[in-house]
Amino acid sequence: MNKFLIICSSCFLLSYLSYSQVNELAAKKYASTISEADLTRHLTILASDSLEGRETGKKGQKMAADYIKNHFEKLGLQAPVNGNSYYQKFNLYKVKRGKAEMILGKDTLKNLKEMVYWSDNPMKKEKVDLVYVNKASKEDLTKFSVKDKFVVFQAEGQFTPVLQRLEESGAKGALVLAEDSSKMSMVLRYGQYYVTNGSLSRNKPSDKGLVSVVTYKEMANKIFGKPLEKLKIGDKAKAQLSGEVNVEVIETENVLGFLEGGEKKGEILVITAHYDHEGIKNGEIYNGADDDASGTTAVLEIAEAFAIAKKDGFTPRRSILFMPVTGEEKGLLGSAHYSENPVFPLDNTVTNLNIDMIGRVDSIHMENRDFVYLIGSNRISTELHNISENINQKYTKLDLDYTYNAEDHPDRIYYRSDHWNFAKNGVPIIFYFNGTHPDYHKPTDTVEKIQFDLLKKRADLVFYTAWELANRENRPLVEE
């Protein structure tokens, strides 16, 4: 009996080793299809002047979307949106604030001079009763109901969360007294930008939302007839306010290519990069070669490697969704739309691997090019972090730098790319990043500065990690 068990155990071990060896050989074979030549070809097109900087909703972004869609179609990837489309289309709303003013008796506060109309909600000329609520802290709001009232409060630090709290409390509007003149100057700059350039939002502005205005704290005396330090919660004043808001509807799209898996095809691995960039500013094209034509190019090549593998009979056990997204530069809008309208349930999404800028070297690593920053790998799943480490050690041996993964890092990179919209929904993520450089968000982020040999190594790391995640027995364990 014991001899029989020993024989069976030996056969199982040999079988396992054989599968493991075959799997490793296959991974290396298909990683080799990711070539510097193909990476160069794709990136040169995506970051060319003809695509005009790929600004969300503009002609160049549409051209990039078509290029990506045609590549997915050529590979034989499925079009998963409504069963027949590679495009997940949605509307954005470009908001431009126009004329606005607040009349206080004989005094008139003009927009972008004494005040900034901060809201995206229009307001016709209307009389409003103003009520002072100190700093509108949670404690202040227990002393006074702001429901249906237009309140005045002193800003202390970021005032956006206070506006949100007031809206949730049912306030009709808010007049913010800026913390100091330097903060007001910053608000004026932002106000001028939004009047000139507008802002993009996934939500259509409505006159039912909270109306907000920002002004100098010294205006308290004109508003209430007494200085700020003498105001008490509940003090009242009257004003007349108007604010013009113009809205343009813009259609944009994520591009989705789906490779169906085998026995675990209901579980989905999502690989993302954003294909939009800054467009044209002051007559200069912002090509965005590193940000993020490099990541998009990597997704195209990784998709091709898996498609070739499947045609050769190496179907991954899990399905893979390759998804270059739009609107990242405007506020992670494309990934936010997908996370709220997923084509495949987020509960079935085992991991998101997000690639945003992997073609360059930052100043810290000039002496060690073979690196990549990893962000978020251990935030939701320690097992995912360990898988990533093991894969790198086995195949690519890059220096994995976790500097930006520190929870107290001031740049807060963890919250600033498309993986965040998966992470906040409990999906394990890894974000691959090369750090910033002097050409970040400048027209000088161009193709000739991309280091394609390094782009290849980093794309290989993502591919090998995806190969493991798509084929292993269990999905990464999510910690409670």
Coordinates of C-alpha atoms in Angstrom, one line a residue:
M1 CA 0.0 0.0 0.0
N2 CA 2.8 2.4 1.0
K3 CA 4.7 1.6 -2.2
F4 CA 1.6 2.3 -4.3
L5 CA 1.2 5.7 -2.7
I6 CA 4.8 6.5 -3.3
I7 CA 4.5 5.7 -7.0
C8 CA 1.3 7.7 -7.3
S9 CA 2.9 10.7 -5.5
S10 CA 5.9 10.5 -7.8
C11 CA 3.7 10.4 -10.9
F12 CA 1.7 13.4 -9.7
L13 CA 4.9 15.4 -9.0
L14 CA 6.3 14.6 -12.5
S15 CA 3.0 15.6 -14.0
Y16 CA 3.0 18.9 -12.0
L17 CA 6.6 19.7 -13.0
S18 CA 5.8 19.0 -16.6
Y19 CA 2.9 21.3 -16.6
S20 CA 4.9 24.0 -14.7
Q21 CA 7.7 23.7 -17.2
V22 CA 5.4 23.8 -20.2
N23 CA 3.6 26.8 -18.7
E24 CA 6.9 28.7 -18.2
L25 CA 8.1 27.9 -21.7
A26 CA 4.9 29.1 -23.2
A27 CA 4.9 32.3 -21.1
K28 CA 8.5 33.1 -22.4
K29 CA 7.5 32.2 -26.0
Y30 CA 4.6 34.6 -26.1
A31 CA 6.4 37.3 -24.2
S32 CA 8.9 37.3 -27.0
T33 CA 6.2 38.4 -29.4
I34 CA 6.2 41.8 -27.6
S35 CA 9.0 43.4 -29.7
E36 CA 10.7 46.8 -29.6
A37 CA 9.9 47.2 -33.3
D38 CA 6.1 46.8 -32.7
L39 CA 6.2 49.0 -29.6
T40 CA 7.9 51.7 -31.6
R41 CA 5.4 51.4 -34.5
H42 CA 2.3 51.7 -32.2
L43 CA 3.7 54.4 -30.1
T44 CA 4.9 56.5 -33.0
I45 CA 1.4 56.5 -34.4
L46 CA -0.4 57.2 -31.2
A47 CA 1.9 60.1 -30.2
S48 CA 2.1 61.6 -33.7
D49 CA 1.2 65.2 -34.5
S50 CA -1.7 63.9 -36.7
L51 CA -3.5 62.8 -33.5
E52 CA -3.3 66.3 -32.1
G53 CA -2.6 65.3 -28.5
R54 CA -5.6 63.0 -28.2
E55 CA -7.7 65.4 -26.1
T56 CA -10.9 63.8 -24.8
G57 CA -13.8 64.2 -27.2
K58 CA -11.6 65.8 -29.9
K59 CA -10.8 64.4 -33.4
G60 CA -7.4 63.0 -32.3
Q61 CA -8.9 61.0 -29.5
K62 CA -11.4 59.5 -31.9
M63 CA -8.6 58.6 -34.3
A64 CA -6.7 56.9 -31.5
A65 CA -9.8 55.0 -30.5
D66 CA -10.2 53.8 -34.1
Y67 CA -6.6 52.7 -34.2
I68 CA -7.0 50.7 -31.0
K69 CA -10.3 49.2 -32.1
N70 CA -8.8 48.1 -35.5
H71 CA -5.9 46.4 -33.7
F72 CA -8.3 44.5 -31.4
E73 CA -10.4 43.5 -34.4
K74 CA -7.4 42.3 -36.3
L75 CA -6.3 40.2 -33.3
G76 CA -9.7 38.5 -33.3
L77 CA -10.7 39.8 -29.8
Q78 CA -14.4 39.9 -29.1
A79 CA -16.3 43.2 -29.1
P80 CA -18.0 42.9 -25.7
V81 CA -20.2 46.0 -25.5
N82 CA -23.8 45.0 -26.2
G83 CA -22.4 41.9 -27.9
N84 CA -21.2 43.7 -31.0
S85 CA -19.1 46.9 -30.2
Y86 CA -15.6 47.6 -29.1
Y87 CA -16.7 51.1 -27.9
Q88 CA -18.3 51.8 -24.5
K89 CA -19.6 55.2 -25.4
F90 CA -20.9 57.8 -22.9
N91 CA -21.5 61.5 -22.7
L92 CA -19.5 64.2 -21.0
Y93 CA -20.6 67.7 -20.3
K94 CA -18.3 70.6 -20.9
V95 CA -19.2 73.4 -18.6
K96 CA -18.2 77.0 -19.1
R97 CA -19.1 79.5 -16.5
G98 CA -20.2 82.8 -17.9
K99 CA -21.4 86.1 -16.5
A100 CA -22.1 86.2 -12.8
E101 CA -22.6 88.9 -10.1
M102 CA -23.8 89.3 -6.5
I103 CA -25.6 92.6 -5.6
L104 CA -25.3 93.6 -1.9
G105 CA -27.4 96.8 -1.6
K106 CA -25.4 99.5 -3.3
D107 CA -22.4 97.2 -3.9
T108 CA -22.0 94.7 -6.7
L109 CA -19.5 91.9 -6.6
K110 CA -18.4 91.0 -10.2
N111 CA -17.2 87.5 -11.2
L112 CA -13.4 87.1 -11.4
K113 CA -12.9 90.4 -9.7
E114 CA -14.4 90.5 -6.2
M115 CA -15.8 87.0 -6.4
V116 CA -15.8 83.7 -8.3
Y117 CA -18.9 81.9 -9.3
W118 CA -17.7 78.5 -8.3
S119 CA -20.7 76.4 -9.1
D120 CA -21.5 74.4 -12.3
N121 CA -25.2 75.0 -11.5
P122 CA -26.8 78.0 -13.3
M123 CA -28.8 80.6 -11.3
K124 CA -31.1 83.2 -12.8
K125 CA -31.2 86.5 -11.1
E126 CA -32.7 85.8 -7.7
K127 CA -33.0 87.3 -4.3
V128 CA -31.4 85.2 -1.6
D129 CA -31.4 85.3 2.2
L130 CA -27.9 84.7 3.5
V131 CA -27.3 83.1 6.9
Y132 CA -23.9 82.9 8.6
V133 CA -22.8 79.4 9.9
N134 CA -19.3 80.1 11.1
K135 CA -17.0 77.3 9.5
A136 CA -19.9 75.0 8.7
S137 CA -18.2 72.3 10.7
K138 CA -20.2 69.2 11.8
E139 CA -20.5 70.8 15.2
D140 CA -21.7 74.1 13.7
L141 CA -24.4 72.4 11.7
T142 CA -25.8 70.7 14.8
K143 CA -26.6 74.3 16.1
F144 CA -28.4 75.4 13.0
S145 CA -30.4 73.8 10.2
V146 CA -29.1 74.8 6.7
K147 CA -31.9 73.0 4.8
D148 CA -33.1 75.2 1.9
K149 CA -30.9 78.1 3.1
F150 CA -28.1 80.0 1.4
V151 CA -25.3 80.0 3.9
V152 CA -22.1 81.9 4.5
F153 CA -19.1 80.2 6.0
Q154 CA -15.4 80.8 6.7
A155 CA -13.1 78.5 4.7
E156 CA -10.4 76.7 6.6
G157 CA -8.2 74.6 4.3
Q158 CA -10.0 72.8 1.5
F159 CA -13.6 74.1 1.2
T160 CA -14.8 71.5 -1.4
P161 CA -15.6 68.9 1.3
V162 CA -17.6 71.5 3.2
L163 CA -19.7 72.3 0.1
Q164 CA -20.4 68.6 -0.2
R165 CA -21.5 68.4 3.4
L166 CA -23.8 71.4 3.0
E167 CA -25.3 69.9 -0.2
E168 CA -25.9 66.7 1.7
S169 CA -27.6 68.7 4.5
G170 CA -30.0 70.2 2.0
A171 CA -28.5 73.7 1.7
K172 CA -29.6 75.7 -1.4
G173 CA -26.3 77.6 -1.8
A174 CA -23.1 78.7 -0.1
L175 CA -21.0 81.8 -0.1
V176 CA -17.4 80.9 0.9
L177 CA -15.3 83.5 2.6
A178 CA -11.7 82.6 1.5
E179 CA -9.2 81.8 4.2
D180 CA -6.8 84.6 3.1
S181 CA -5.9 86.7 0.0
S182 CA -3.4 84.1 -1.3
K183 CA -6.1 81.4 -1.3
M184 CA -8.5 83.8 -3.0
S185 CA -5.9 84.5 -5.6
M186 CA -5.7 80.8 -6.3
V187 CA -9.5 80.6 -6.6
L188 CA -9.5 83.5 -9.0
R189 CA -6.9 81.7 -11.2
Y190 CA -9.0 78.5 -11.2
G191 CA -12.1 80.6 -12.0
Q192 CA -10.5 82.3 -14.9
Y193 CA -9.4 78.9 -16.3
Y194 CA -12.9 77.4 -16.1
V195 CA -14.4 80.5 -17.8
T196 CA -11.8 80.2 -20.6
N197 CA -11.5 76.4 -21.0
G198 CA -14.4 74.9 -19.2
S199 CA -14.4 71.7 -17.3
L200 CA -15.6 68.2 -18.2
S201 CA -18.0 66.2 -16.0
R202 CA -20.0 63.0 -16.4
N203 CA -22.9 64.7 -14.6
K204 CA -25.2 67.1 -16.5
P205 CA -25.4 70.4 -14.5
S206 CA -28.7 71.1 -12.9
D207 CA -30.3 74.1 -11.3
K208 CA -31.3 71.9 -8.4
G209 CA -27.7 71.4 -7.1
L210 CA -25.9 73.5 -4.6
V211 CA -24.9 77.0 -5.9
S212 CA -21.5 78.2 -4.6
V213 CA -19.7 81.5 -4.7
V214 CA -16.2 82.4 -3.2
T215 CA -15.2 85.8 -2.1
Y216 CA -12.7 87.6 0.1
K217 CA -13.3 87.3 3.8
E218 CA -13.1 91.1 4.1
M219 CA -16.4 91.2 2.2
A220 CA -18.2 90.0 5.4
N221 CA -18.4 93.6 6.5
K222 CA -20.2 94.6 3.3
I223 CA -22.5 91.6 3.4
F224 CA -23.5 91.8 7.1
G225 CA -22.7 95.3 8.0
K226 CA -20.1 94.2 10.7
P227 CA -16.7 92.6 10.7
L228 CA -16.1 88.9 10.5
E229 CA -14.9 88.5 14.1
K230 CA -18.3 89.9 15.4
L231 CA -20.5 87.5 13.4
K232 CA -22.5 84.9 15.1
I233 CA -24.2 81.7 13.8
G234 CA -27.6 82.7 12.5
D235 CA -26.8 86.3 11.5
K236 CA -28.6 87.2 8.3
A237 CA -28.2 89.4 5.2
K238 CA -29.9 89.8 1.8
A239 CA -28.4 89.7 -1.7
Q240 CA -29.3 89.2 -5.3
L241 CA -27.3 86.6 -7.2
S242 CA -27.1 85.4 -10.8
G243 CA -24.7 83.0 -12.5
E244 CA -24.6 81.9 -16.2
V245 CA -23.4 78.4 -17.1
N246 CA -23.1 77.1 -20.6
V247 CA -23.1 73.4 -21.4
E248 CA -21.7 71.5 -24.4
V249 CA -22.4 67.7 -24.7
I250 CA -19.3 65.7 -25.8
E251 CA -19.4 62.0 -26.7
T252 CA -16.3 59.9 -25.9
E253 CA -15.5 56.2 -25.5
N254 CA -13.5 53.5 -23.7
V255 CA -12.2 50.8 -26.1
L256 CA -12.7 47.2 -25.0
G257 CA -11.2 44.0 -26.5
F258 CA -12.2 40.8 -24.8
L259 CA -10.3 37.5 -24.9
E260 CA -12.6 34.7 -23.5
G261 CA -10.9 32.2 -21.2
G262 CA -11.4 28.5 -20.6
E263 CA -12.7 26.8 -17.5
K264 CA -12.7 29.9 -15.4
K265 CA -13.9 32.3 -18.1
G266 CA -16.5 33.9 -15.8
E267 CA -13.6 35.5 -13.8
I268 CA -12.1 38.5 -15.5
L269 CA -8.6 40.1 -15.5
V270 CA -8.7 43.7 -16.6
I271 CA -5.7 45.4 -18.1
T272 CA -6.0 49.2 -18.6
A273 CA -4.1 52.3 -19.8
H274 CA -5.5 55.7 -20.7
Y275 CA -5.1 56.7 -24.4
D276 CA -6.2 60.3 -24.0
H277 CA -3.9 63.3 -23.4
E278 CA -3.8 67.1 -23.2
G279 CA -4.6 68.0 -26.8
I280 CA -3.4 71.3 -28.2
K281 CA -2.6 74.4 -26.0
N282 CA -1.5 77.7 -27.3
G283 CA -0.9 76.2 -30.7
E284 CA 1.5 73.5 -29.4
I285 CA 0.6 69.8 -29.6
Y286 CA 1.0 67.8 -26.4
N287 CA 1.8 64.4 -27.9
G288 CA 1.8 62.5 -24.6
A289 CA 4.3 59.9 -25.8
D290 CA 5.0 58.7 -22.2
D291 CA 1.7 59.8 -20.8
D292 CA 0.2 57.5 -21.8
A293 CA 0.9 56.4 -25.3
S294 CA 3.5 54.2 -23.6
G295 CA 1.0 52.3 -21.5
T296 CA -1.6 52.1 -24.3
T297 CA 1.1 50.6 -26.6
A298 CA 2.0 48.1 -23.9
V299 CA -1.7 47.0 -23.7
L300 CA -1.9 46.6 -27.5
E301 CA 1.2 44.3 -27.5
I302 CA 0.2 42.3 -24.4
A303 CA -3.2 41.8 -26.0
E304 CA -1.5 40.5 -29.2
A305 CA 0.7 38.1 -27.2
F306 CA -2.3 36.5 -25.5
A307 CA -4.3 36.4 -28.8
I308 CA -1.4 34.5 -30.5
A309 CA -1.2 32.2 -27.5
K310 CA -4.9 31.4 -27.7
K311 CA -4.7 30.7 -31.4
D312 CA -1.8 28.2 -30.6
G313 CA -4.0 26.4 -28.1
F314 CA -2.9 28.2 -24.9
T315 CA -6.3 29.6 -23.9
P316 CA -6.0 31.3 -20.5
R317 CA -8.2 29.8 -17.8
R318 CA -9.6 33.2 -17.0
S319 CA -10.9 35.8 -19.5
I320 CA -9.0 39.0 -20.1
L321 CA -10.4 42.4 -20.8
F322 CA -8.0 44.8 -22.5
M323 CA -9.4 48.3 -22.0
P324 CA -7.6 51.6 -23.0
V325 CA -9.8 54.2 -21.4
T326 CA -10.6 57.8 -22.2
G327 CA -10.8 60.9 -20.0
E328 CA -8.1 60.1 -17.5
E329 CA -6.6 63.6 -17.9
K330 CA -10.0 65.1 -17.2
G331 CA -10.4 63.3 -13.9
L332 CA -10.3 59.5 -14.4
L333 CA -13.6 59.8 -16.2
G334 CA -13.4 56.8 -18.5
S335 CA -12.5 54.3 -15.8
A336 CA -15.1 55.9 -13.5
H337 CA -17.8 55.3 -16.1
Y338 CA -16.7 51.7 -16.5
S339 CA -16.7 51.1 -12.8
E340 CA -20.3 52.4 -12.5
N341 CA -21.4 50.6 -15.7
P342 CA -19.2 47.5 -15.9
V343 CA -19.6 45.3 -18.9
F344 CA -18.5 42.4 -16.7
P345 CA -19.4 42.4 -13.0
L346 CA -16.8 43.9 -10.7
D347 CA -17.4 41.0 -8.3
N348 CA -16.0 38.8 -11.1
T349 CA -13.0 41.0 -11.7
V350 CA -10.0 39.3 -10.1
T351 CA -7.5 42.1 -10.6
N352 CA -6.9 45.3 -12.5
L353 CA -3.3 45.9 -13.9
N354 CA -3.1 49.5 -14.9
I355 CA -0.2 51.0 -16.9
D356 CA 0.3 54.7 -17.0
M357 CA 3.8 56.0 -18.1
I358 CA 6.3 53.2 -18.5
G359 CA 8.6 54.6 -21.3
R360 CA 11.0 56.8 -19.5
V361 CA 13.4 57.1 -16.5
D362 CA 13.0 59.7 -13.7
S363 CA 15.9 61.6 -12.2
I364 CA 16.2 59.3 -9.2
H365 CA 17.0 56.2 -11.4
M366 CA 19.5 57.6 -13.9
E367 CA 22.1 55.1 -12.6
N368 CA 19.6 52.2 -12.5
R369 CA 17.4 52.2 -15.6
D370 CA 16.0 48.7 -15.0
F371 CA 13.3 49.7 -12.5
V372 CA 9.5 50.4 -12.3
Y373 CA 7.4 51.9 -9.6
L374 CA 4.7 49.6 -8.3
I375 CA 1.7 51.2 -6.5
G376 CA -1.1 49.5 -4.8
S377 CA -0.1 45.9 -5.1
N378 CA -0.5 45.2 -1.4
R379 CA -3.3 47.6 -0.5
I380 CA -6.1 45.1 -1.1
S381 CA -4.4 41.8 -1.5
T382 CA -1.1 40.8 0.0
E383 CA -1.2 37.6 -2.1
L384 CA -1.3 39.8 -5.3
H385 CA 1.8 41.6 -4.0
N386 CA 3.6 38.3 -3.4
I387 CA 2.6 37.0 -6.9
S388 CA 4.0 40.1 -8.5
E389 CA 7.2 39.9 -6.6
N390 CA 7.7 36.2 -7.5
I391 CA 6.9 36.8 -11.2
N392 CA 9.4 39.6 -11.4
Q393 CA 12.1 37.5 -9.7
K394 CA 11.4 34.6 -12.0
Y395 CA 11.3 36.4 -15.3
T396 CA 12.2 40.1 -15.5
K397 CA 14.3 41.0 -12.4
L398 CA 13.5 44.7 -12.5
D399 CA 14.1 46.8 -9.5
L400 CA 10.5 47.2 -8.0
D401 CA 10.4 50.6 -6.3
Y402 CA 7.5 51.1 -3.9
T403 CA 8.3 54.7 -3.0
Y404 CA 4.9 56.0 -4.3
N405 CA 3.0 53.2 -2.6
A406 CA 3.6 54.7 0.9
E407 CA 0.3 55.6 2.4
D408 CA 1.6 59.0 3.5
H409 CA 3.4 59.9 0.3
P410 CA 2.5 63.5 -0.5
D411 CA 1.9 63.0 -4.2
R412 CA -1.0 60.5 -3.5
I413 CA -0.3 58.7 -6.7
Y414 CA -2.4 55.7 -5.6
Y415 CA -5.5 57.9 -6.2
R416 CA -4.4 59.5 -9.4
S417 CA -4.8 57.0 -12.2
D418 CA -7.5 54.7 -13.5
H419 CA -6.8 51.8 -11.2
W420 CA -8.3 53.8 -8.4
N421 CA -11.8 53.3 -9.8
F422 CA -11.3 49.6 -9.4
A423 CA -9.5 49.8 -6.1
K424 CA -12.3 51.8 -4.4
N425 CA -14.7 49.1 -5.4
G426 CA -12.5 46.4 -3.7
V427 CA -10.8 45.0 -6.8
P428 CA -7.1 44.2 -6.2
I429 CA -4.8 46.4 -8.4
I430 CA -1.3 47.0 -9.5
F431 CA -0.3 50.3 -11.0
Y432 CA 2.9 50.4 -13.1
F433 CA 4.6 53.8 -13.4
N434 CA 8.0 55.3 -14.3
G435 CA 7.7 58.5 -12.2
T436 CA 7.5 62.0 -13.5
H437 CA 10.2 63.8 -15.5
P438 CA 10.7 67.4 -16.8
D439 CA 8.5 66.7 -19.9
Y440 CA 5.5 65.6 -17.8
H441 CA 2.4 67.3 -19.2
K442 CA 4.4 69.4 -21.5
P443 CA 4.6 69.5 -25.3
T444 CA 8.1 68.0 -25.1
D445 CA 6.8 64.6 -24.1
T446 CA 7.7 63.2 -27.5
V447 CA 8.5 59.8 -29.1
E448 CA 12.2 60.2 -29.5
K449 CA 12.6 60.4 -25.7
I450 CA 11.0 57.0 -25.2
Q451 CA 13.4 54.2 -24.2
F452 CA 11.9 51.3 -26.0
D453 CA 14.2 48.6 -24.6
L454 CA 13.0 49.6 -21.1
L455 CA 9.4 49.8 -22.3
K456 CA 9.7 46.2 -23.5
K457 CA 11.0 45.0 -20.1
R458 CA 8.2 46.7 -18.3
A459 CA 5.6 45.4 -20.7
D460 CA 7.0 41.9 -20.2
L461 CA 6.5 42.2 -16.4
V462 CA 2.9 43.1 -16.9
F463 CA 2.5 40.3 -19.4
Y464 CA 4.0 37.7 -17.1
T465 CA 2.0 38.9 -14.2
A466 CA -1.2 38.7 -16.3
W467 CA -0.2 35.2 -17.5
E468 CA 0.1 34.0 -14.0
L469 CA -3.2 35.7 -12.8
A470 CA -5.1 34.3 -15.8
N471 CA -3.9 30.8 -15.3
R472 CA -3.4 30.1 -11.6
E473 CA -5.9 28.0 -9.7
N474 CA -7.2 30.7 -7.3
R475 CA -7.9 34.4 -7.8
P476 CA -5.8 36.7 -5.4
L477 CA -7.2 36.6 -1.9
V478 CA -8.9 39.9 -0.9
E479 CA -8.3 40.8 2.7
E480 CA -11.1 41.9 4.9

